[in-house]
Short mmCIF file of the C-alpha atoms (twelve columns), coordinates in Angstrom:
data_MODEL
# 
_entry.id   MODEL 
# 
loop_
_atom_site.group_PDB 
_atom_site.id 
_atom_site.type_symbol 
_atom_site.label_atom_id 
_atom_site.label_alt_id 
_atom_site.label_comp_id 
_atom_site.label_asym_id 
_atom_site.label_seq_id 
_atom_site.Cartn_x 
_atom_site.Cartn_y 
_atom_site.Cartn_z 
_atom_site.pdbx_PDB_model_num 
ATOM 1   C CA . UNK A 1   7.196   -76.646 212.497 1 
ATOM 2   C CA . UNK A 2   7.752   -79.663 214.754 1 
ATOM 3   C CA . UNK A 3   8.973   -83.123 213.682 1 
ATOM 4   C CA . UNK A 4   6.254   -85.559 213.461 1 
ATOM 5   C CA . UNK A 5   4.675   -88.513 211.090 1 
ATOM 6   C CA . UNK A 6   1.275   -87.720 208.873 1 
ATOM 7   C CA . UNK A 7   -0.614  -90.839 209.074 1 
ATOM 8   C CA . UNK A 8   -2.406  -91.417 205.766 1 
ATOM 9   C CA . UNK A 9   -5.785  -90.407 206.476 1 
ATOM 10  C CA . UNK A 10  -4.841  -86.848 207.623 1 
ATOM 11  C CA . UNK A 11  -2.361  -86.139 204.601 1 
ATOM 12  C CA . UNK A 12  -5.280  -86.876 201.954 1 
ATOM 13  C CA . UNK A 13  -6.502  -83.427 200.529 1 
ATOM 14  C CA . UNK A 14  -3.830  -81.398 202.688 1 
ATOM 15  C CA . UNK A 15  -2.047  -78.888 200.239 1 
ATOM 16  C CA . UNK A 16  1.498   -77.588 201.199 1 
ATOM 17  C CA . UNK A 17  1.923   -74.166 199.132 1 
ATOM 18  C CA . UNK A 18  5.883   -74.442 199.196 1 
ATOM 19  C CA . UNK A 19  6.768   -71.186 197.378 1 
ATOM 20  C CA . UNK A 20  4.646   -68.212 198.563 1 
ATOM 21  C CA . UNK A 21  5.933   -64.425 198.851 1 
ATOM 22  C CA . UNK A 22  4.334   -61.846 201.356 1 
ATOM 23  C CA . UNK A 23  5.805   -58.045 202.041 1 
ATOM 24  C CA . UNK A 24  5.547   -56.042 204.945 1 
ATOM 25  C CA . UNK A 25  2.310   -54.225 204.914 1 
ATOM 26  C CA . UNK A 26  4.077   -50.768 205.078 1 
ATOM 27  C CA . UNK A 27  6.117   -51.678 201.927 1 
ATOM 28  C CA . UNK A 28  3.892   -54.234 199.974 1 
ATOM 29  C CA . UNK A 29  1.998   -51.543 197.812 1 
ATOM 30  C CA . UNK A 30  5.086   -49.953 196.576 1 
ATOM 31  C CA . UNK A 31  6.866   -53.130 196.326 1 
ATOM 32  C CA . UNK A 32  4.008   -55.056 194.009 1 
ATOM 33  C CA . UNK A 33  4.352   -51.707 191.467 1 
ATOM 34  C CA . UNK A 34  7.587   -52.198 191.649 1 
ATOM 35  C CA . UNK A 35  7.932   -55.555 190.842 1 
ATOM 36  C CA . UNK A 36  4.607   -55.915 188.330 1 
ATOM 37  C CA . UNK A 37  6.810   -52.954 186.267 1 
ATOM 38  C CA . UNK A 38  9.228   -54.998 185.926 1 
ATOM 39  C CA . UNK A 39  7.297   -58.221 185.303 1 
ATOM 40  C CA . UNK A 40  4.706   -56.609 183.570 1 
ATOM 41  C CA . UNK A 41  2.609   -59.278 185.233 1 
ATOM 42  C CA . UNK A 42  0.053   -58.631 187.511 1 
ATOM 43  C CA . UNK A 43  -0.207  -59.833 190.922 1 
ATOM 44  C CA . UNK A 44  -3.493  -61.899 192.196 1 
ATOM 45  C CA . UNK A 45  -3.113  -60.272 195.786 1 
ATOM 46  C CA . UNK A 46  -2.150  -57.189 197.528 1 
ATOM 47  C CA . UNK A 47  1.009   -59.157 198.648 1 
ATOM 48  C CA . UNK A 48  0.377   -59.357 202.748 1 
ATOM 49  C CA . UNK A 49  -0.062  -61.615 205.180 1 
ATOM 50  C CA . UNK A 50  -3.704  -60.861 205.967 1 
ATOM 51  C CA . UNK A 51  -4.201  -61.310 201.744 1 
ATOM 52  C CA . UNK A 52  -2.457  -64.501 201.986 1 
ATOM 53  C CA . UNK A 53  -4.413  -66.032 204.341 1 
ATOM 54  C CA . UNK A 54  -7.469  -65.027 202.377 1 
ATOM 55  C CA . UNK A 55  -6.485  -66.794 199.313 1 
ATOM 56  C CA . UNK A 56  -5.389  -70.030 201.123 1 
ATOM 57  C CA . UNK A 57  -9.166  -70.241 202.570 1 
ATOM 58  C CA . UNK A 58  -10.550 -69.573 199.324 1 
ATOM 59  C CA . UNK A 59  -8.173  -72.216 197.554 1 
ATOM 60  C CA . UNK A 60  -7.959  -74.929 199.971 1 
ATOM 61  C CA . UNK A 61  -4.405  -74.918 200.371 1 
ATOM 62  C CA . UNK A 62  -3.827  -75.738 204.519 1 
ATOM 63  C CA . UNK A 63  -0.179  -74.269 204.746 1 
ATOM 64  C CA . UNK A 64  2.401   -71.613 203.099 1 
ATOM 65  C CA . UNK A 65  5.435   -71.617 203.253 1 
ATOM 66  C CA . UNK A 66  7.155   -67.719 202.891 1 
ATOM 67  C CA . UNK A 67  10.705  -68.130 200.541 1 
ATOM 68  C CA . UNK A 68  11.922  -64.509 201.225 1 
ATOM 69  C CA . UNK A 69  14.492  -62.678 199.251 1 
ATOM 70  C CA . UNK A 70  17.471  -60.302 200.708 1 
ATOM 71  C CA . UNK A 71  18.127  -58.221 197.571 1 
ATOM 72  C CA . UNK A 72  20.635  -56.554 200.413 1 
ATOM 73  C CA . UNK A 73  23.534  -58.059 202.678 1 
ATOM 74  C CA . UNK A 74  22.249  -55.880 205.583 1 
ATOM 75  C CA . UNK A 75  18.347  -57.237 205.246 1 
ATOM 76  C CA . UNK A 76  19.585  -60.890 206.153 1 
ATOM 77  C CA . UNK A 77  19.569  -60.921 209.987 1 
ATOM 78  C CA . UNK A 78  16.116  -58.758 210.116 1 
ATOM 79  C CA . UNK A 79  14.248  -61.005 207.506 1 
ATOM 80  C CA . UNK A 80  15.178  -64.091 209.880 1 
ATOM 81  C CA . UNK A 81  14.339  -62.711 213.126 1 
ATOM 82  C CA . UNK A 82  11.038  -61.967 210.955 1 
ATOM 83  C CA . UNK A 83  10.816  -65.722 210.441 1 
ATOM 84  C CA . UNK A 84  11.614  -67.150 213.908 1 
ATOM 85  C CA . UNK A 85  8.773   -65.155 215.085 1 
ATOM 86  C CA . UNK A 86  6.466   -65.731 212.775 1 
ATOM 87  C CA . UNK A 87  7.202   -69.302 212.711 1 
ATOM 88  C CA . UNK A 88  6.574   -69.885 216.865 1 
ATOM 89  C CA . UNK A 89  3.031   -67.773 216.420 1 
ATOM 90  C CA . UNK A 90  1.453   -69.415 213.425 1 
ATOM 91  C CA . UNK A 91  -0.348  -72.284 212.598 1 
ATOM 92  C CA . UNK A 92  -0.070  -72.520 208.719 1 
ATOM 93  C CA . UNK A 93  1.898   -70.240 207.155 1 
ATOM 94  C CA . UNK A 94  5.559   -70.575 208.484 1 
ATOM 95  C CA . UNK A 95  8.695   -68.928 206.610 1 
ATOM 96  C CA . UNK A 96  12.500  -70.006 205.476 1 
ATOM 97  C CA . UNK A 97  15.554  -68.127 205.902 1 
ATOM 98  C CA . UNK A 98  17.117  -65.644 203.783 1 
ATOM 99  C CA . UNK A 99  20.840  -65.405 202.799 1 
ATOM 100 C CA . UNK A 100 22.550  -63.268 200.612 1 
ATOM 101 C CA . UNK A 101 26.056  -63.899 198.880 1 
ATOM 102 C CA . UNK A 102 27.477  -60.801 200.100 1 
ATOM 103 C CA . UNK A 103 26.641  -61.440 203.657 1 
ATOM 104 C CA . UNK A 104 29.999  -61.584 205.640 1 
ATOM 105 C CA . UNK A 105 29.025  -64.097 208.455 1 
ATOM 106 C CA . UNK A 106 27.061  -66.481 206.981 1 
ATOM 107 C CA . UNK A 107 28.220  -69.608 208.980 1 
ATOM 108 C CA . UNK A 108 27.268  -68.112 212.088 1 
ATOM 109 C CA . UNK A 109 23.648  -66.949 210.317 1 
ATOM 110 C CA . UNK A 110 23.115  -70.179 209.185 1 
ATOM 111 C CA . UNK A 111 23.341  -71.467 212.696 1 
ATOM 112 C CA . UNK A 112 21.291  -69.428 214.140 1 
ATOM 113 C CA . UNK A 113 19.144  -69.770 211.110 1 
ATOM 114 C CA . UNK A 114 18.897  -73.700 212.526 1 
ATOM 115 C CA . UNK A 115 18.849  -73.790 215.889 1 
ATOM 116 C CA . UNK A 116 16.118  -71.807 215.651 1 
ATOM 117 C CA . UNK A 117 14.031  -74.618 213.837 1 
ATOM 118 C CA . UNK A 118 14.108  -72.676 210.583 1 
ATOM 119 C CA . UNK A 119 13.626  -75.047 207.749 1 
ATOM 120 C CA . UNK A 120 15.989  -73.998 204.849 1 
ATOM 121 C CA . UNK A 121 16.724  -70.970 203.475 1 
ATOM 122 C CA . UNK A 122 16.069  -69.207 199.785 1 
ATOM 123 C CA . UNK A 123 18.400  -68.070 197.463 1 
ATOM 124 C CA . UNK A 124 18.009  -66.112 193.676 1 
ATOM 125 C CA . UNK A 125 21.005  -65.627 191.928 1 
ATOM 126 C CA . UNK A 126 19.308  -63.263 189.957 1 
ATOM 127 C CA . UNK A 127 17.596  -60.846 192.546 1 
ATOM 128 C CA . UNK A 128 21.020  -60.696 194.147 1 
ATOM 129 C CA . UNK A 129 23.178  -60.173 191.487 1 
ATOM 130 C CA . UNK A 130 25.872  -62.918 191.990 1 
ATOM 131 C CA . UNK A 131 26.141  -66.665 189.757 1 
ATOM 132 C CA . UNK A 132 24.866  -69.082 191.355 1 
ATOM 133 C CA . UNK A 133 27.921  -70.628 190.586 1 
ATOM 134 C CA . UNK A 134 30.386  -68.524 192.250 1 
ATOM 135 C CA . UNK A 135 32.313  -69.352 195.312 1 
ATOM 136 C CA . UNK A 136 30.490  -67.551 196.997 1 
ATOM 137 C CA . UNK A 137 27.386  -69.188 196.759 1 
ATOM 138 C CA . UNK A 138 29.169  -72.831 197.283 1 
ATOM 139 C CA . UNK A 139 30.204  -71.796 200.075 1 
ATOM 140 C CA . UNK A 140 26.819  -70.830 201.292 1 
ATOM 141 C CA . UNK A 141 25.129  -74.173 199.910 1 
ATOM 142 C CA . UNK A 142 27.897  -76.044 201.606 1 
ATOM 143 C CA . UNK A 143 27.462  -74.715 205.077 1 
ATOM 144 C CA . UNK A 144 23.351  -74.987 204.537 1 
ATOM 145 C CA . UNK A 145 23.717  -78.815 203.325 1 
ATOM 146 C CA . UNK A 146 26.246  -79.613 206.427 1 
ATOM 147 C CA . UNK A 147 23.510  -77.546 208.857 1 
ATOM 148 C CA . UNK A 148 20.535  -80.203 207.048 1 
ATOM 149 C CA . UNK A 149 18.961  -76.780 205.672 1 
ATOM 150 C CA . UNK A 150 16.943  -77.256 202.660 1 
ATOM 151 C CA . UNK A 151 17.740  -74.530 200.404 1 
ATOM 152 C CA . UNK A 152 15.196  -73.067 197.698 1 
ATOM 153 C CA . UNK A 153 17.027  -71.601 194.392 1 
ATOM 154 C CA . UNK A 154 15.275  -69.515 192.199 1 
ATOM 155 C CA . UNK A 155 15.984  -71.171 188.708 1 
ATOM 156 C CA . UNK A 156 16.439  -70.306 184.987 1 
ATOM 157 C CA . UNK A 157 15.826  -67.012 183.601 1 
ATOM 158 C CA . UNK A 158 13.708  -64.326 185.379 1 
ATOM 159 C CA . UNK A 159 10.980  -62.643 183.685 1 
ATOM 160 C CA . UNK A 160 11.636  -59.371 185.271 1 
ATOM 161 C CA . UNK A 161 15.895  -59.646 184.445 1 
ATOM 162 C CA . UNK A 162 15.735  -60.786 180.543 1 
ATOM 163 C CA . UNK A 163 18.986  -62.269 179.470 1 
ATOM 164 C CA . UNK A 164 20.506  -62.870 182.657 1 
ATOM 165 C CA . UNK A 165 21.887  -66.159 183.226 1 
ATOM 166 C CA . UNK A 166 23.480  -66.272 186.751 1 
ATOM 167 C CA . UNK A 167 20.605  -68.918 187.938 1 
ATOM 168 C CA . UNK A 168 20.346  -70.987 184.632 1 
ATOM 169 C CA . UNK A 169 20.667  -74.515 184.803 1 
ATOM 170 C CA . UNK A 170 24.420  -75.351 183.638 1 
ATOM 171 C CA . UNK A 171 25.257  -72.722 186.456 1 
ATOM 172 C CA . UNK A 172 23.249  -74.642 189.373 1 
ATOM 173 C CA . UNK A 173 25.030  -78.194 187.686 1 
ATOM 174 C CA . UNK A 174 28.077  -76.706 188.335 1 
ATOM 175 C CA . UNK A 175 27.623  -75.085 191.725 1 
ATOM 176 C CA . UNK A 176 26.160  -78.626 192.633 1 
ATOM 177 C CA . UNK A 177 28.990  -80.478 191.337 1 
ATOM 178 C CA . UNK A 178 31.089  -78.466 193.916 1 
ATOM 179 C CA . UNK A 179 28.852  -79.750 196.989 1 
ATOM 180 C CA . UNK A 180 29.474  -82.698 198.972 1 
ATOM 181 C CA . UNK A 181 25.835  -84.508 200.328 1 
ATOM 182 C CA . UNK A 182 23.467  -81.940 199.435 1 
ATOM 183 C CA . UNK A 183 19.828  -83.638 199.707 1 
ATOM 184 C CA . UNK A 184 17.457  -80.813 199.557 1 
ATOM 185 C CA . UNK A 185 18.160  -78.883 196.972 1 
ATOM 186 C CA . UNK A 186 14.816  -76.934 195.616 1 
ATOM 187 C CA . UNK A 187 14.880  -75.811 192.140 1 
ATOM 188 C CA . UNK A 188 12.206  -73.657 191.669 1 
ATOM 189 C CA . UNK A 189 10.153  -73.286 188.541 1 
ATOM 190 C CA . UNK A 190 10.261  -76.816 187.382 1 
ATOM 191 C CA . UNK A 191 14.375  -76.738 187.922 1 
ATOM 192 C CA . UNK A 192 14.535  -73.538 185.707 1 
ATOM 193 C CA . UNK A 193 12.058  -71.571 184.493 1 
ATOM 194 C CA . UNK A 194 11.743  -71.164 180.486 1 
ATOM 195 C CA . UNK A 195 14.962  -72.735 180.832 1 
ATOM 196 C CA . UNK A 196 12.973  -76.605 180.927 1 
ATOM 197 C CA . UNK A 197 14.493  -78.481 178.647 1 
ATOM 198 C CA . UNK A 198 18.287  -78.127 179.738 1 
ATOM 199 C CA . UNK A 199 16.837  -78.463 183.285 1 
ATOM 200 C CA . UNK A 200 15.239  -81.938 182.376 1 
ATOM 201 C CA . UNK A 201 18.274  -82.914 180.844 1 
ATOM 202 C CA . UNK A 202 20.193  -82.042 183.851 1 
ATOM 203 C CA . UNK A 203 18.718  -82.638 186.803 1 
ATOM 204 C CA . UNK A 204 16.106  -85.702 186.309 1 
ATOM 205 C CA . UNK A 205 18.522  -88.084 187.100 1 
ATOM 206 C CA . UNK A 206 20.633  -85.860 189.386 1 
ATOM 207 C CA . UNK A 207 20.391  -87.356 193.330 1 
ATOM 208 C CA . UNK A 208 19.445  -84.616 195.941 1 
ATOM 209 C CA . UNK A 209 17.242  -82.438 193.579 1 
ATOM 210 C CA . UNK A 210 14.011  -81.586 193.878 1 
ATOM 211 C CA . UNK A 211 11.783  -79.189 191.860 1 
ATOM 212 C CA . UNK A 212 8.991   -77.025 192.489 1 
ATOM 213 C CA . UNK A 213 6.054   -76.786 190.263 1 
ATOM 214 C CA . UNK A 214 5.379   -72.352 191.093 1 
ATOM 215 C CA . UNK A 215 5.116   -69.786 188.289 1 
ATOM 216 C CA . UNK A 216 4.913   -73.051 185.610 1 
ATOM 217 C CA . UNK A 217 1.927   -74.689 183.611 1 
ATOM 218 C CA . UNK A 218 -0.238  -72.483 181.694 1 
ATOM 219 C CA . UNK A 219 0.267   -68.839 180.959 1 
ATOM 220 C CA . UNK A 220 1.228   -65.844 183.662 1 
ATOM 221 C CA . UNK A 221 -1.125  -62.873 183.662 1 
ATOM 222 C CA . UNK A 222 0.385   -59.721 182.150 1 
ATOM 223 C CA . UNK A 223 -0.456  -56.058 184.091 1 
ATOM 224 C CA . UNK A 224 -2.166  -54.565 180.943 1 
ATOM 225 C CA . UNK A 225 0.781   -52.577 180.013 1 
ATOM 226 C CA . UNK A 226 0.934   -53.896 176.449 1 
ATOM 227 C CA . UNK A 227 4.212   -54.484 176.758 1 
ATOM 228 C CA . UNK A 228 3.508   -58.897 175.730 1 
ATOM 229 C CA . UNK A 229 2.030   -58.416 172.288 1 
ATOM 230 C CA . UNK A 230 0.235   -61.418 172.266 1 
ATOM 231 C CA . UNK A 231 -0.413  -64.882 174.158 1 
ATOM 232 C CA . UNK A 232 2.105   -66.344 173.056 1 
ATOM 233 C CA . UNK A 233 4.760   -64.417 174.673 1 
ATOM 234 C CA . UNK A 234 3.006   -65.561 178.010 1 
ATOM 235 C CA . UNK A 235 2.880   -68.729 177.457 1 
ATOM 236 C CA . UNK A 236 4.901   -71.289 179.921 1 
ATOM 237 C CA . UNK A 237 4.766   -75.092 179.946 1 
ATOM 238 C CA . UNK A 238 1.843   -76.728 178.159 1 
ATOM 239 C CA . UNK A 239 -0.354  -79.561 180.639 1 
ATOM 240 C CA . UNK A 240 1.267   -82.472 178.190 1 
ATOM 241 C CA . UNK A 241 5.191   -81.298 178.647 1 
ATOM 242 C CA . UNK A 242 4.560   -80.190 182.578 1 
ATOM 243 C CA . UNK A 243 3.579   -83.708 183.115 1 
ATOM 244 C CA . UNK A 244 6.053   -85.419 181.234 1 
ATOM 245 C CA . UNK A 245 8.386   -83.567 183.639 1 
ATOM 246 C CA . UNK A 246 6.872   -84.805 186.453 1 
ATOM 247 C CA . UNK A 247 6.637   -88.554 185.173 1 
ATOM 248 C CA . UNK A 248 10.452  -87.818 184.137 1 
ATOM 249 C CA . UNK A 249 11.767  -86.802 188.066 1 
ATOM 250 C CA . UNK A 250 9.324   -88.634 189.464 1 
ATOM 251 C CA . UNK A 251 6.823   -87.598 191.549 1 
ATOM 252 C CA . UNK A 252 8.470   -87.977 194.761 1 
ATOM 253 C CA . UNK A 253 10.709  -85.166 193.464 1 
ATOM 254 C CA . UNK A 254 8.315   -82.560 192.660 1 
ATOM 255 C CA . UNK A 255 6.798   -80.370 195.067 1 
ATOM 256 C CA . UNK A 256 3.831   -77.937 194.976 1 
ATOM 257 C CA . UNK A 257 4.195   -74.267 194.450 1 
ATOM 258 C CA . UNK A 258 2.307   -71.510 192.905 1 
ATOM 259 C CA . UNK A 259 5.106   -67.940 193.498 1 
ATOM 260 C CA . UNK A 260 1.778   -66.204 195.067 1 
ATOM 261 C CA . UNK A 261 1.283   -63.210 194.651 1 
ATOM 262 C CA . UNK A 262 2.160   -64.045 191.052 1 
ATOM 263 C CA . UNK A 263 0.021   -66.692 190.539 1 
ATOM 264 C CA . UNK A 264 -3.127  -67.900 192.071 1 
ATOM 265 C CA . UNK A 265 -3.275  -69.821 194.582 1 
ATOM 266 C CA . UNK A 266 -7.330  -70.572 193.926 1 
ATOM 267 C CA . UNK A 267 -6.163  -71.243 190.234 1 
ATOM 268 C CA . UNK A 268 -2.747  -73.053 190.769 1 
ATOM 269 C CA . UNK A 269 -4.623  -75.817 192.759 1 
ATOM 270 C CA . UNK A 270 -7.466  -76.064 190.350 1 
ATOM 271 C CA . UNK A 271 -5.303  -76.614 187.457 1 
ATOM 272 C CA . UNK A 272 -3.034  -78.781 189.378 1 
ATOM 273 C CA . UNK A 273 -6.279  -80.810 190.477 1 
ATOM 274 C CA . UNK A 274 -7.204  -81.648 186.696 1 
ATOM 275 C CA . UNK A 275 -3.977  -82.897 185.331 1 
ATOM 276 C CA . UNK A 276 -5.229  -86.477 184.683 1 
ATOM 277 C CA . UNK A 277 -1.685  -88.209 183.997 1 
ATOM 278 C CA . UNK A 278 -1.230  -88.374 187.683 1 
ATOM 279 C CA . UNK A 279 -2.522  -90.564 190.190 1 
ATOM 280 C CA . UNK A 280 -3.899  -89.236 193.432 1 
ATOM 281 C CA . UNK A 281 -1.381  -91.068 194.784 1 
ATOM 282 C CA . UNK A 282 1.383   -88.718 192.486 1 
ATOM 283 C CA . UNK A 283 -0.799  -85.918 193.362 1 
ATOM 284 C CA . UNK A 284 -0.871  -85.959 197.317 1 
ATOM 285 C CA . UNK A 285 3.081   -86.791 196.982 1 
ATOM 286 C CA . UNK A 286 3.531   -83.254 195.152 1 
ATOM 287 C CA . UNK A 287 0.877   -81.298 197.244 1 
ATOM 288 C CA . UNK A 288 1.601   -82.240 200.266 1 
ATOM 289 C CA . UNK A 289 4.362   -85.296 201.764 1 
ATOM 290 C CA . UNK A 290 6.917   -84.384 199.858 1 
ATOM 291 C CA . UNK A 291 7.011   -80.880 201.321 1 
ATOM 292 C CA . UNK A 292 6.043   -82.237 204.328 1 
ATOM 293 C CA . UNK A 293 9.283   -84.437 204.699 1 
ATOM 294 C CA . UNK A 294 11.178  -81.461 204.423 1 
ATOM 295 C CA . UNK A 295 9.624   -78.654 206.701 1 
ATOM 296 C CA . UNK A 296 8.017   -80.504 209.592 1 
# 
């Protein structure tokens, strides 16, 4: 993840898949029927590395980018040494940080986190059980924005937590609010996930913001459980009101992300691909330089 320039002719056709989740291989059966009973969605690969690279051959997309989660205070240090080292031996997938509120020492984490060339770091309210807006988390934010760490936050509602809030829009405004010259701020899911309009409202005009397009346009895939009673209930942003999001932030603040294993990469791109409001010129800002500024 070294710093250099893409001249034009090499960024054409690249695609930067910003939001991407793998699992240890040990853990990544149990984890998926974990997670896909919670969800009730099903996921589009077996959730490891090896599967990953697999569906980034078959989709075109030429790097990953791992957002991992510490649902635990004590996973924090591990899950980065995980990413230092995978980050000096690959080629195209590389991962962020993890942080967790709870985590006693986070200024010193952090630190390490970026003088090891670590990128940013991802956060979900939800996951970990703390408001996004709590000191806590501003204090974490803070420390990432002064350390030039972008920092990924899961936003709106979560389909496997119904009803809770701790990562809904008003709650990242007012965490934000709090923070003095943040500039990569990530909201992922379109800036809060079934949670659009007040994250439009919000955050279009809101300097420092960014928004990821993973887990978004069209409908998720449920796991056959029967639990959605119908397509409607799986239904997530239409190609008209995704767009109109896009024109709305502008493309240079929208970057490309599908939430593999959740979604498919193969079918992310594809669907991406055929939105015909954007130019290529919008398009190669959102698949690739935009991300690019940020992680390389």
């Amino acid at each position: 993840m070294k710093n250099f320039l893409f001249p034009v002719f090499f960024v054409m056709n690249k695609i930067i898949d910003f939001h991407v989740h793998t699992f240890p291989e040990k853990i990544a059966a149990s984890a998926l029927e974990k997670l896909q009973a919670k969800s009730h969605t099903r996921p589009f690969t077996d959730g490891t590395l090896k599967a990953l690279r697999i569906s980034m051959e078959e989709s075109g997309v030429s790097f990953s980018i791992l957002q991992p989660v510490a649902t635990r205070p004590e996973q924090v240090s591990g899950i980065n040494e995980k990413a230092v080292k995978l980050n000096s031996q690959s080629k195209n997938i590389f991962s962020f940080g993890a942080m967790h509120p709870d985590f006693e020492n986070f200024e010193a984490e952090l630190e390490k986190i970026s003088s090891n060339g670590i990128k940013g770091i991802k956060i979900h309210p939800v996951y970990q059980g703390v408001s996004i807006d709590d000191e806590k988390f501003i204090k974490i934010l803070q420390c990432a924005c002064g350390l030039n760490l972008a920092v990924l936050i899961h936003a709106g509602w979560d389909i496997g937590f119904p009803g809770n809030d701790n990562a809904i829009p008003q709650k990242i405004k007012n965490a934000l609010e709090k923070i003095h010259g943040a500039k990569k701020i990530i909201l992922a899911h379109m800036g809060g996930w079934r949670a659009w309009n007040e994250a439009e409202k919000i955050f279009a005009d809101f300097d420092g913001v960014y928004i990821d397009t993973a887990f978004s346009l069209g409908s998720f895939t449920p796991n056959g459980d029967n639990f959605y009673k119908n397509s409607e209930e799986c239904r997530m942003l239409d190609e008209e009101k995704f767009s109109k999001m896009i024109k709305r932030f502008g493309a240079d603040r929208v970057i490309f992300g599908t939430d593999s294993p959740w979604s498919s990469q193969k079918d992310s791109v594809e669907n991406f691909k055929a939105l015909k409001s954007l130019s290529d010129e919008e398009k190669n800002l959102i698949f690739f330089q935009n991300a690019a500024s940020i992680i390389f």
